[in-house]
């Protein structure tokens, strides 16, 4: 990315008053000099006065800075270390005596080597480069604006600026495959349903019934044994899937140094969006959290852009946990009212509390529910071990209730738990 | 399970910032407890070392026979810095022990400086000796009170300079240089602290530190030069009283301008 000077936004201009105390040096010298009649001390006060006048000699700096940020790898795999090299250039015609820069490292990623901060002095046209390494985590990570603090030589004037950029790091696990259940729509698609029918994939052979098309009769078997049988094929139907992201406070749990569950759930939703639309299904987006988020299922390119925009910037998916959320029951009731009859729900949640198990009610209400649950529990302290056990129990309860759960570890491809995607378990 | 029973904390992406405002840049480091190597907010090394060296140089200018004491102080500060380093690498108790040894060295330095001093020297050099130790301890030990120690240390050295001027122990030139040196020592120490807090020791800051030291040194040289010029004027054209009055007027004018 290259930020031009147009991207420099002055955030704050302030005086530091750091030389305020130096007048005391002058006054002290004068006081002692007068008291003890020492002319040399009186004259020494001149030194203090010159320093006191120093801030007046230099003026407010005007930062004209350009930033260029390069990544070793824009599409790293989960856990891979990515080198970031940032070059800052003074594109103004005045010298910058004191430039302090903090690069806009993505909120969910941590720096593992080097420092994203740099202090330098730059003449007109000069540039400085610094580099550091970050550990990639699954999801899309936007670099924020870099913060620059520029001071005049005396340090009395300080200008804080933000230099915008648009570096993005995308980390995906590879081929995601949505764990769908058989709630087909009437439209033809890629969801294979176990209802034997008129598709192209062989399903089974059954005894001939009156009215079966003649060309479906298994004539070879008839020649061999004399039984009249009919070959059936799988029907393929389009699925309409609403991906529901759990972004309530409890979903913002994290392992040390890792992104939190909500960030991973958004990453999962993003990969499912790609997978579902590429396999000609309909994708809808919903969230429970501080604010409701809703995009009705659709399949158009425009719809895809809209969903990506929501995942990038909707307030429900913010990086910091919500202060408070509306009651979950209310949010789920609203969601139920919005869901179409043929919509199935794919819940992305770290399953950190029992509340979300209420999603089973959606299942009971006729919307097939599946769950992709990122594991953000860790061993270590008794508290974290307890949290892990409780999550395991939740996963088991959901599975016992007939809700398929993908227990997903970041870095693994997202795939149906039993490897049999899209087939109705009836 | 309720949220409170789980010990794994919700990851708080927004963290406090040193530069003011919030930005994802720093946010990642607020996960900083996990990456203690990336944000060490001790004062930066170059400016801190220069600050201590200039403060010691100031004492050398105004005091005779302070060199052994300063040498011991330098060793003590080096030991304290080493102890901090050891502590930073996870050897808490060893590090603390080494820092304590360094602290004892610093006390010894004050004793070496003042041990054989005459009462006059004691009055002249005590504030400065304590001041250098306070300034050095503040910058090296990773103390939370680094700003206070810095101001107190510089004030101690300055007091020594003024008392020395009162005793007429050194010439005008040395006095002017020592006063300017004290201000430079404070400025460098303050920059080391600010840079350490904003960027951390892990960041590359040498260039900005050296440029800042150079400009401050140039201003100090200018200040000493101006003091000599004013002295030349006072002995030739102006009476001492008129000089004092005009000088006070100048100081008050500057003070008024700052409001």
Short mmCIF file of N, CA and C in Angstrom, two decimals, chain B residues 15 61 118 145 165 200 239:
data_model
loop_
_atom_site.label_atom_id
_atom_site.label_comp_id
_atom_site.label_asym_id
_atom_site.label_seq_id
_atom_site.Cartn_x
_atom_site.Cartn_y
_atom_site.Cartn_z
N UNK B 15 -6.39 -1.16 23.71
CA UNK B 15 -5.55 -1.01 24.89
C UNK B 15 -5.22 0.44 25.11
N UNK B 61 33.34 19.52 35.63
CA UNK B 61 33.69 20.92 35.33
C UNK B 61 33.74 21.75 36.62
N UNK B 118 36.59 18.74 52.18
CA UNK B 118 36.52 19.79 53.20
C UNK B 118 35.07 20.22 53.34
N UNK B 145 9.15 6.48 38.92
CA UNK B 145 9.24 7.91 39.21
C UNK B 145 10.36 8.55 38.41
N UNK B 165 29.34 28.69 42.13
CA UNK B 165 29.44 30.08 41.67
C UNK B 165 29.49 31.04 42.85
N UNK B 200 9.23 2.60 23.03
CA UNK B 200 9.81 1.43 23.67
C UNK B 200 11.25 1.21 23.23
N UNK B 239 26.46 49.29 33.56
CA UNK B 239 26.72 49.06 34.99
C UNK B 239 26.04 47.76 35.40
#
